[in-house]
PDB file of C-alpha atoms in Angstrom:
ATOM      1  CA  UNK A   1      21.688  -8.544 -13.371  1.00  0.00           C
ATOM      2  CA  UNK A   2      20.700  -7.871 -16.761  1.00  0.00           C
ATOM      3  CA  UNK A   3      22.666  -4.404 -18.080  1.00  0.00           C
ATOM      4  CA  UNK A   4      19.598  -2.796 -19.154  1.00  0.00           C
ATOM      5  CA  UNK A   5      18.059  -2.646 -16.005  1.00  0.00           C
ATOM      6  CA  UNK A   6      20.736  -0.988 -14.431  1.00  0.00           C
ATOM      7  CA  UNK A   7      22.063   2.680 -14.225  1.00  0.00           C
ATOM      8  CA  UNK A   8      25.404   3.271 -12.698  1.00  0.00           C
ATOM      9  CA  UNK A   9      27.099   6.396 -11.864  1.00  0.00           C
ATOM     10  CA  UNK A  10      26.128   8.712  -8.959  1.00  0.00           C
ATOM     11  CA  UNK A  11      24.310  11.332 -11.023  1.00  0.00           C
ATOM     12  CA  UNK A  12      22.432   9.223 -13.219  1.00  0.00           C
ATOM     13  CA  UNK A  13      21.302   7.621 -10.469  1.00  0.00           C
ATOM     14  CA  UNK A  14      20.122  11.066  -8.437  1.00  0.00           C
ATOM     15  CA  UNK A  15      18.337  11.991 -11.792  1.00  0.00           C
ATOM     16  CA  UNK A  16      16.625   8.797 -12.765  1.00  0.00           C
ATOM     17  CA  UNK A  17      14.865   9.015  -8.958  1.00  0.00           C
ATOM     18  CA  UNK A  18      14.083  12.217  -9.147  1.00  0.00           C
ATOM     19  CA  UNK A  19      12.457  11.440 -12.528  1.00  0.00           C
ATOM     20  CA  UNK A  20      10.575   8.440 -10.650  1.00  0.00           C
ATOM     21  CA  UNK A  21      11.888   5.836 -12.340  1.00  0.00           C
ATOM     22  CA  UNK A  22      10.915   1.802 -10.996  1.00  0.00           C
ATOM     23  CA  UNK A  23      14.146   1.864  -9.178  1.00  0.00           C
ATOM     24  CA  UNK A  24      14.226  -1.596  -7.441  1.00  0.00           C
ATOM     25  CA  UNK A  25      16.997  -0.745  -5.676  1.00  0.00           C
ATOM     26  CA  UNK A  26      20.216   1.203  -5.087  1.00  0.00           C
ATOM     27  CA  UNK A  27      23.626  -0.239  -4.622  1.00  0.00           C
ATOM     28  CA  UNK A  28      26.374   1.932  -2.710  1.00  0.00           C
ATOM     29  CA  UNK A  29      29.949   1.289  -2.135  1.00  0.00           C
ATOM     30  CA  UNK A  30      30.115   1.019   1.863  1.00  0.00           C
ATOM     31  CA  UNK A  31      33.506   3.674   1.678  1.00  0.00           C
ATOM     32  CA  UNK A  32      32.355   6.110  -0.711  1.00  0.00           C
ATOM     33  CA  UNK A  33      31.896  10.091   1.190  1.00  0.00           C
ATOM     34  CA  UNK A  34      31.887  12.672  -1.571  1.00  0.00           C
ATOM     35  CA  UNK A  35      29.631  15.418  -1.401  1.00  0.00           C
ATOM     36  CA  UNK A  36      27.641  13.622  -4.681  1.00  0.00           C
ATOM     37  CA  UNK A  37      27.542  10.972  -2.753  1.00  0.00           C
ATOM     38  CA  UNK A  38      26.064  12.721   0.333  1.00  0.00           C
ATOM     39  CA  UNK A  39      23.497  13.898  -2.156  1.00  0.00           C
ATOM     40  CA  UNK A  40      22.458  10.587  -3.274  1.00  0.00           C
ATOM     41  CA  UNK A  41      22.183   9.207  -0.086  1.00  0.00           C
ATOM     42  CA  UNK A  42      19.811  12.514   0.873  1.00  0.00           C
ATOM     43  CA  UNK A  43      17.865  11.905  -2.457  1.00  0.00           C
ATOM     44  CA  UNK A  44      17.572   8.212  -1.553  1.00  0.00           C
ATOM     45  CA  UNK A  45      16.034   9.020   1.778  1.00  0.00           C
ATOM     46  CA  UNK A  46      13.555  11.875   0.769  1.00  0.00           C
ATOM     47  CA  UNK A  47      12.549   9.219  -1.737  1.00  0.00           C
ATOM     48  CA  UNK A  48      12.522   6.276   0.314  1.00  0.00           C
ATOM     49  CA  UNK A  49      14.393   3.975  -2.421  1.00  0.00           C
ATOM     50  CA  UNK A  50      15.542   0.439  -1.503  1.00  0.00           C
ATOM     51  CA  UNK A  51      19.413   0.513  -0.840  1.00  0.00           C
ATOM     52  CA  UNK A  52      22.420  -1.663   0.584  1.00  0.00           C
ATOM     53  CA  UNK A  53      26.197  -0.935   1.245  1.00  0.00           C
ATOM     54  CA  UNK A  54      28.044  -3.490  -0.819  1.00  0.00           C
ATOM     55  CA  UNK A  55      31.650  -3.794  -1.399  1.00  0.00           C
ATOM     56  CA  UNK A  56      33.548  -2.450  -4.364  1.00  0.00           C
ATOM     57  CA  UNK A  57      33.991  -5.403  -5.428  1.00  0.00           C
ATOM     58  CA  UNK A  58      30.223  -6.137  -5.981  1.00  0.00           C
ATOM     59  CA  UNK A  59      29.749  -3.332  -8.111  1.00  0.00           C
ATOM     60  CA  UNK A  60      32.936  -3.962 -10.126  1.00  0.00           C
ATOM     61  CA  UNK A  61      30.698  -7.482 -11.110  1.00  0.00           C
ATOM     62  CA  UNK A  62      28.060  -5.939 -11.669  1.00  0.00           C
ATOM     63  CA  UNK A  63      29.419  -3.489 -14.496  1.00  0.00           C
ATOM     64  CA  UNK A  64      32.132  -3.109 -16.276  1.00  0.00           C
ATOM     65  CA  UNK A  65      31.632   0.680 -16.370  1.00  0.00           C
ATOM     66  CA  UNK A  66      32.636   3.730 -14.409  1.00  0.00           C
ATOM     67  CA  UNK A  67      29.603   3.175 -11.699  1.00  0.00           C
ATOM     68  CA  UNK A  68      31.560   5.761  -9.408  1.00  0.00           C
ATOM     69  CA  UNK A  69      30.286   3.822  -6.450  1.00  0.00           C
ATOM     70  CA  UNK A  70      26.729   3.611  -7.727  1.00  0.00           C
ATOM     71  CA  UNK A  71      24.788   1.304  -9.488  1.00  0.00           C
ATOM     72  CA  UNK A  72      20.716   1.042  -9.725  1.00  0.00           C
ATOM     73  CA  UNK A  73      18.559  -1.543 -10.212  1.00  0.00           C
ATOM     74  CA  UNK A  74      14.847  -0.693 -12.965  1.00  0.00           C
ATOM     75  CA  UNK A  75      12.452  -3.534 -12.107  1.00  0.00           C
ATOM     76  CA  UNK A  76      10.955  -4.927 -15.043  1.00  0.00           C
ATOM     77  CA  UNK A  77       7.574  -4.001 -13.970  1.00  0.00           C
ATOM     78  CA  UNK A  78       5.618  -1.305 -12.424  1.00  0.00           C
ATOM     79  CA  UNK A  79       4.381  -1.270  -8.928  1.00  0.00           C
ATOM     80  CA  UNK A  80       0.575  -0.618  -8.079  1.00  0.00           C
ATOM     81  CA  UNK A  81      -0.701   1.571  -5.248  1.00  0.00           C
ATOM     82  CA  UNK A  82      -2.172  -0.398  -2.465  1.00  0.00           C
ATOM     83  CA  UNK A  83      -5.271   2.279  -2.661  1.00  0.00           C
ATOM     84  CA  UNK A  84      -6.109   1.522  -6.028  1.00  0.00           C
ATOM     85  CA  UNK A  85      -5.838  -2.431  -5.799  1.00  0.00           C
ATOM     86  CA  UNK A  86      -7.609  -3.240  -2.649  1.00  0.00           C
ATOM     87  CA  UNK A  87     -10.222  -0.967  -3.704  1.00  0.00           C
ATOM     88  CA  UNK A  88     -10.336  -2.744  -7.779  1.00  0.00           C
ATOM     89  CA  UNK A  89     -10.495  -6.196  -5.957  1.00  0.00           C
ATOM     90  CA  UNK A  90     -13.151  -5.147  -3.012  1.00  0.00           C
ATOM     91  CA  UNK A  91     -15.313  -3.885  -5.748  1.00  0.00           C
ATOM     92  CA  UNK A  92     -15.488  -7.153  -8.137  1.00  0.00           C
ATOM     93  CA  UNK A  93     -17.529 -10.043  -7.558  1.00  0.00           C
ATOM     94  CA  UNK A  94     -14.717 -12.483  -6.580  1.00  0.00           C
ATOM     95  CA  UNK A  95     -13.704 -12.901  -2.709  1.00  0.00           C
ATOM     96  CA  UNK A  96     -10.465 -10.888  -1.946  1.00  0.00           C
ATOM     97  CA  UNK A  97      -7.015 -13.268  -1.471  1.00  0.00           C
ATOM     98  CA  UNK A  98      -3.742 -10.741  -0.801  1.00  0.00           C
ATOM     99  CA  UNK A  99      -0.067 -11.629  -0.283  1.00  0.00           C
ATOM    100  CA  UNK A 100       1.948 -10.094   2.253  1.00  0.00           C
ATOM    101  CA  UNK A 101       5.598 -10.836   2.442  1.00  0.00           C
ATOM    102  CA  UNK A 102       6.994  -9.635   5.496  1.00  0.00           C
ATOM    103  CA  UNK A 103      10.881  -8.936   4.819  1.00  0.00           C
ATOM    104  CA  UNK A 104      11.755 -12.038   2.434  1.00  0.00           C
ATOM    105  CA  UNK A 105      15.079 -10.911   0.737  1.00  0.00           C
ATOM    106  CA  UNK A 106      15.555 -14.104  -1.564  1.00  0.00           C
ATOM    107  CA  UNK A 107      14.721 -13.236  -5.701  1.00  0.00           C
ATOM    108  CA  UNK A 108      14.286 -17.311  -6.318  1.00  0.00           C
ATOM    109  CA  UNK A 109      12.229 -17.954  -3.067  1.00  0.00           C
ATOM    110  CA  UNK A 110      10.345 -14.723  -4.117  1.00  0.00           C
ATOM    111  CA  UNK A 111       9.856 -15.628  -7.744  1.00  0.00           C
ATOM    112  CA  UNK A 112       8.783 -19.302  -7.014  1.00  0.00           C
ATOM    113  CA  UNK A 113       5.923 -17.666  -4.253  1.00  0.00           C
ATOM    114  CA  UNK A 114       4.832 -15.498  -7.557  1.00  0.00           C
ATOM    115  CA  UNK A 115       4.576 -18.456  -9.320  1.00  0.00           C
ATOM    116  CA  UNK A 116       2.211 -20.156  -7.302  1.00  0.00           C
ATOM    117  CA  UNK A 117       0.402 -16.811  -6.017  1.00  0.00           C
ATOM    118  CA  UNK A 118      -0.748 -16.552  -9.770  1.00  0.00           C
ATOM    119  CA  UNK A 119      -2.032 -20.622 -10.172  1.00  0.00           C
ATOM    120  CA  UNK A 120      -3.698 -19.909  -6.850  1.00  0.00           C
ATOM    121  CA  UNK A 121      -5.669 -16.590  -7.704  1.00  0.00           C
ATOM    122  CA  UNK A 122      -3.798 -14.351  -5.201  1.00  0.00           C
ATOM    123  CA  UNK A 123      -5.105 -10.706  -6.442  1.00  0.00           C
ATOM    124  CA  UNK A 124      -1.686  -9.098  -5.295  1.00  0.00           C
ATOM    125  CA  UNK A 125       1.495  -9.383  -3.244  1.00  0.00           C
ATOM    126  CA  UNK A 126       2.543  -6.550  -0.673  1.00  0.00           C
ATOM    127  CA  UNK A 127       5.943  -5.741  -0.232  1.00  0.00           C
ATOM    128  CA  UNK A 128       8.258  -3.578   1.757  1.00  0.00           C
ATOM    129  CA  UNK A 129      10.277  -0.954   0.203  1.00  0.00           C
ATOM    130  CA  UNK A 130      13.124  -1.629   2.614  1.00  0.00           C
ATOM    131  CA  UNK A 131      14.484  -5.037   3.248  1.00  0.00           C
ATOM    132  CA  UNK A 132      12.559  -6.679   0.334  1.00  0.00           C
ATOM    133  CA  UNK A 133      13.501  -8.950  -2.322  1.00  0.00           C
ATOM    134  CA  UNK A 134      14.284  -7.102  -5.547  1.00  0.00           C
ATOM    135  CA  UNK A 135      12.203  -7.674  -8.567  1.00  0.00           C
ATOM    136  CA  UNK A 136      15.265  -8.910 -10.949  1.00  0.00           C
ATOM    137  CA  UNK A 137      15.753 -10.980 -13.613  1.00  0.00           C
ATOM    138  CA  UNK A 138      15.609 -14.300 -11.209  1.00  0.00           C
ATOM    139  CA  UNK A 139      12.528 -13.428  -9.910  1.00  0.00           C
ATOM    140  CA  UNK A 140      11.268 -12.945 -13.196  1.00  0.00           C
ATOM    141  CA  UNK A 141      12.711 -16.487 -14.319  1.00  0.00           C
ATOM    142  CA  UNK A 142      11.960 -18.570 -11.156  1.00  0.00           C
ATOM    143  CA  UNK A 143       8.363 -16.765 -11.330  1.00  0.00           C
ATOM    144  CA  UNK A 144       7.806 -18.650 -15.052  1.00  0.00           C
ATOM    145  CA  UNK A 145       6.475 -14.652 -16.156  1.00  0.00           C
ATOM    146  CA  UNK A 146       3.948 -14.538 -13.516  1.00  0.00           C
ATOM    147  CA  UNK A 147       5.512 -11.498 -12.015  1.00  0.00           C
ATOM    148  CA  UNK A 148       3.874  -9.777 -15.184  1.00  0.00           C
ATOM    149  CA  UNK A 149       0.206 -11.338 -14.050  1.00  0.00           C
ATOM    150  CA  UNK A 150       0.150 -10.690 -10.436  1.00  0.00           C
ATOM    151  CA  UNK A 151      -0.512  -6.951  -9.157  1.00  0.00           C
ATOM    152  CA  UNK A 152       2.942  -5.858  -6.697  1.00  0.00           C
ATOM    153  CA  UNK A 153       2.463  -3.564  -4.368  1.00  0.00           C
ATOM    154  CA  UNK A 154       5.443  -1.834  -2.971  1.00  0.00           C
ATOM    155  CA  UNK A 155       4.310  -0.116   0.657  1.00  0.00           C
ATOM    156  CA  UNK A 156       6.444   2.318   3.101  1.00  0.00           C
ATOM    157  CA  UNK A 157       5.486  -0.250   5.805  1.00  0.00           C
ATOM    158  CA  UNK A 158       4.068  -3.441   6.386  1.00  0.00           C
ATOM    159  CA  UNK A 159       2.061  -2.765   9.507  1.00  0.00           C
ATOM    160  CA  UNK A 160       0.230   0.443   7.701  1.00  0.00           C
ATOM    161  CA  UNK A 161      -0.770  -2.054   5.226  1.00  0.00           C
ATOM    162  CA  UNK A 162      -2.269  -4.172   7.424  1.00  0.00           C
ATOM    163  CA  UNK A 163      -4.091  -1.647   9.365  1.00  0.00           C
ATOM    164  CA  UNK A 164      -5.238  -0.508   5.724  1.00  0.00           C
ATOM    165  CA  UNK A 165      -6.727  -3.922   4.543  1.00  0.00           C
ATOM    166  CA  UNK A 166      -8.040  -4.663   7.768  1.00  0.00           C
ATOM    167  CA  UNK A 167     -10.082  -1.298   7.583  1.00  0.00           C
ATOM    168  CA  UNK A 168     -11.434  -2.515   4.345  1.00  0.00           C
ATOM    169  CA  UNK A 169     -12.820  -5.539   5.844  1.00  0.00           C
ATOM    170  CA  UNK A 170     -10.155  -8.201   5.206  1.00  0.00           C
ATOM    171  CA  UNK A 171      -9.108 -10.456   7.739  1.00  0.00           C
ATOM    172  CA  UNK A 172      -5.254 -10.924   8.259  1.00  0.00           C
ATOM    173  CA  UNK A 173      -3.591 -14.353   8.649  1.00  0.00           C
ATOM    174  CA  UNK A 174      -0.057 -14.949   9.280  1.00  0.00           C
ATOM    175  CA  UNK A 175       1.932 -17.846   9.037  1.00  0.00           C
ATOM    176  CA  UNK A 176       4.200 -18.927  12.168  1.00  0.00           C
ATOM    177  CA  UNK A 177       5.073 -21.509  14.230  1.00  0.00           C
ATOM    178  CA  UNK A 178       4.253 -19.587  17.226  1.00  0.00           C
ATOM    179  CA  UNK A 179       1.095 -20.811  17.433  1.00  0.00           C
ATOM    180  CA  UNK A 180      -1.225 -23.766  18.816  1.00  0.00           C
ATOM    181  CA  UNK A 181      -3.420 -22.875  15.981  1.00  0.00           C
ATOM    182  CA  UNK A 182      -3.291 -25.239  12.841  1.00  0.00           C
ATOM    183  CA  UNK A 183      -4.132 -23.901   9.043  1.00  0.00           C
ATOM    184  CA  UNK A 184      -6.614 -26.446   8.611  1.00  0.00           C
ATOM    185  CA  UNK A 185      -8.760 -25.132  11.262  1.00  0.00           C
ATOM    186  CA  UNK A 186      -9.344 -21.929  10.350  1.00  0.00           C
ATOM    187  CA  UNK A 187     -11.789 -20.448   8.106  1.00  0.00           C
ATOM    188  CA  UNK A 188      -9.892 -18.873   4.635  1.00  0.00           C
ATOM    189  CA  UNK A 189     -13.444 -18.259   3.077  1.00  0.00           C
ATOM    190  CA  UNK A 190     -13.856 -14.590   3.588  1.00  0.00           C
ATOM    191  CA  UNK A 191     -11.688 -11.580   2.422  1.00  0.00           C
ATOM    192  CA  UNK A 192      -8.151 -12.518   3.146  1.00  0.00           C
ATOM    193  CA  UNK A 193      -4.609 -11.459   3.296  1.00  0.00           C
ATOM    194  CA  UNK A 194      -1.815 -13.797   4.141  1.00  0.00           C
ATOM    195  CA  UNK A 195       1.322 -12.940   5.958  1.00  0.00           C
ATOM    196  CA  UNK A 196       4.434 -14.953   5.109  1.00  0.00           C
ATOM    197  CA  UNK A 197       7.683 -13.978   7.083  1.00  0.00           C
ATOM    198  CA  UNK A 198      11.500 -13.967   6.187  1.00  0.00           C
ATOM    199  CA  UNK A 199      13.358 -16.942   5.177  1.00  0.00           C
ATOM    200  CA  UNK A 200      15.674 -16.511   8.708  1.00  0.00           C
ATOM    201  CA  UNK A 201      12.908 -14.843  11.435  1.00  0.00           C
ATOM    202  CA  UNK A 202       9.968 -15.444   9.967  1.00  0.00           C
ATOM    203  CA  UNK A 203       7.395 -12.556  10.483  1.00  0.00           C
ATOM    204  CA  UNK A 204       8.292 -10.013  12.454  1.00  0.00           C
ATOM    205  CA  UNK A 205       7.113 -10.005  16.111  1.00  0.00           C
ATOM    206  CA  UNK A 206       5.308  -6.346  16.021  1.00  0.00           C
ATOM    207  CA  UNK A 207       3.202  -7.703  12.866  1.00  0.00           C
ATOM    208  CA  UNK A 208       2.016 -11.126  14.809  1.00  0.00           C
ATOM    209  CA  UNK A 209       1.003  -8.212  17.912  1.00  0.00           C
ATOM    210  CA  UNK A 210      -1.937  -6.728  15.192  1.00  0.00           C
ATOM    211  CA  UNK A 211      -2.802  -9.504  12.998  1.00  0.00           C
ATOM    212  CA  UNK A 212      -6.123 -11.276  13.304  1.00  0.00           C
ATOM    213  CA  UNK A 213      -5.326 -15.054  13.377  1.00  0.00           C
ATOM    214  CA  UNK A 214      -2.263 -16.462  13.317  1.00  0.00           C
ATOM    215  CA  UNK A 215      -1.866 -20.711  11.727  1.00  0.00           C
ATOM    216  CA  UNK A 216       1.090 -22.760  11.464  1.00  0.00           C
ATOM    217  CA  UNK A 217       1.737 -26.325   9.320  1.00  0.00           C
ATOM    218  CA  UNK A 218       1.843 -29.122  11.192  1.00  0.00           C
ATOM    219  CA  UNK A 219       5.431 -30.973  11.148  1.00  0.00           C
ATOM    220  CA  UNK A 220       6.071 -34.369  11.864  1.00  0.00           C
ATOM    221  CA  UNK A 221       9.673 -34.679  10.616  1.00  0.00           C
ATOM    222  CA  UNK A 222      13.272 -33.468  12.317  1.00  0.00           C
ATOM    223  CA  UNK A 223      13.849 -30.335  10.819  1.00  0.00           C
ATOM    224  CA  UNK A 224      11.089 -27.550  12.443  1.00  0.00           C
ATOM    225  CA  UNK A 225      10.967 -25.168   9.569  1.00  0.00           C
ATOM    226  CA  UNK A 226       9.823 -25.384   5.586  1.00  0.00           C
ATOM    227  CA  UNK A 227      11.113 -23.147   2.634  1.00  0.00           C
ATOM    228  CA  UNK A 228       9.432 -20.330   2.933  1.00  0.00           C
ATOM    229  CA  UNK A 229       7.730 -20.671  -0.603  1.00  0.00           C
ATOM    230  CA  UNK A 230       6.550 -23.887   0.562  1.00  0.00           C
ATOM    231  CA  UNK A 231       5.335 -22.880   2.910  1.00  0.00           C
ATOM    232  CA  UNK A 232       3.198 -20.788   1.686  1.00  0.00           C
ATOM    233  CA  UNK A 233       2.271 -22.911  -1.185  1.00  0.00           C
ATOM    234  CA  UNK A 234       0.429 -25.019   1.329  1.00  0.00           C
ATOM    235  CA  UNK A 235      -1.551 -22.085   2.697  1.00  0.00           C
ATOM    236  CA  UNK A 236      -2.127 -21.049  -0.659  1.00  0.00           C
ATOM    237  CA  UNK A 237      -3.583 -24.353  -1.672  1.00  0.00           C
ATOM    238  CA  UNK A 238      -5.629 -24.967   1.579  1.00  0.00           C
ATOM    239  CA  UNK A 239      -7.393 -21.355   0.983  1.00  0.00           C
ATOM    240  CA  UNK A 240      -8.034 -22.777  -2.521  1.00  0.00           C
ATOM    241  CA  UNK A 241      -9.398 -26.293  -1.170  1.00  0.00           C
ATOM    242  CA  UNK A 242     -12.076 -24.467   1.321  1.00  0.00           C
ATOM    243  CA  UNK A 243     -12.811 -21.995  -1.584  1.00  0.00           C
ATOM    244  CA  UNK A 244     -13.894 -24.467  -4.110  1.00  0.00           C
TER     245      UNK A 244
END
């Protein structure tokens, strides 16, 4: 973690949220019960900031400072309202191609899928607030800099999203294996949004209950799963191929 995207100390931290700061993400030592503490946690949760109890230990890596059981994460870029991007993208001439990542937690896997989101023409990547990979310096380097090219939305929750795009006339696809249907028969011409799921479940089962299609890869081999950025490379590329 780079030092100049972080902020340690409990009421640095309280004041750099309450001055809406990019905060990425909040880590708290798991034993920690003071009453600044308390009011952390409280400002956290009015603000609905990403955090995660970590061990002492963690922190103590992280800085060499007095982090008083707190230490925050700046991402290195700013975050654009759903809103304003769907409604950007729906007005230009181009047909609409959104990312939705449905609780991936790994920087690299998340970097590499901004990588090829931006060589594929993806017009932006929805995330959760909660649960999500942070935007960090590996994302940024595993992304090759196209975190700085491809809009990132940060939303409350995924399914609100959904119901938001799908209102606007953009038809959802989600990528699982709990399907008979196969990517290569569906049509990825129209206004589209993708979901990809978590590197361990996969998307979650109340997301597959609204979505509009659902598509898996086929898989000849041993092993019944791909990388998740792979994965979604091949989607990626197959919306390209019908699009051309």
């Amino acid at each position: 973690m780079e030092k100049e995207n972080q902020i340690f100390g409990i009421r640095a931290v309280i004041e750099a949220i309450n001055a809406k700061k990019e905060i990425d993400k909040v880590f708290i030592q798991k034993d920690a019960n003071s009453d600044l503490m308390q009011e952390l946690m409280k400002t956290i949760k009015k603000n609905n900031v990403n955090f995660s109890y970590v061990p002492v230990e963690k922190l103590n890596r992280l800085t060499s400072n007095n982090h008083q059981g707190a230490i925050a994460t700046i991402a290195p870029i700013s975050f654009i309202k759903l809103e304003t991007l769907v409604d950007s993208i729906m007005e230009s001439e181009k047909t609409p191609l959104f990312l939705i990542l449905d609780q991936l937690s790994d920087a690299r896997n998340f970097g590499a899928i901004i990588r090829t989101a931006e060589c594929t023409g993806v017009d932006g990547i929805i995330i959760q607030k909660q649960g999500s990979a942070p935007v960090n310096g590996d994302t940024v380097k595993t992304s090759a800099g196209a975190v700085f090219n491809v809009p990132i939305c940060k939303v409350d929750h995924i399914k609100d999203a959904i119901f938001y795009l799908q209102g606007s006339g953009i038809k959802i696809v989600a990528a699982t294996e709990k399907t008979d249907n196969n990517i290569y028969d569906l049509s990825l011409n129209e206004p589209l949004a993708i979901v990809m799921g978590s590197e361990d479940k996969g998307v979650n089962p109340s997301v597959l209950k609204i979505v509009d299609e659902k598509a898996k890869l086929p898989m000849f081999g041993s092993i019944s799963s791909l990388n998740v950025s792979v994965a979604c490379g091949a989607f990626l590329y197959e919306t390209v191929r019908q699009r051309q």
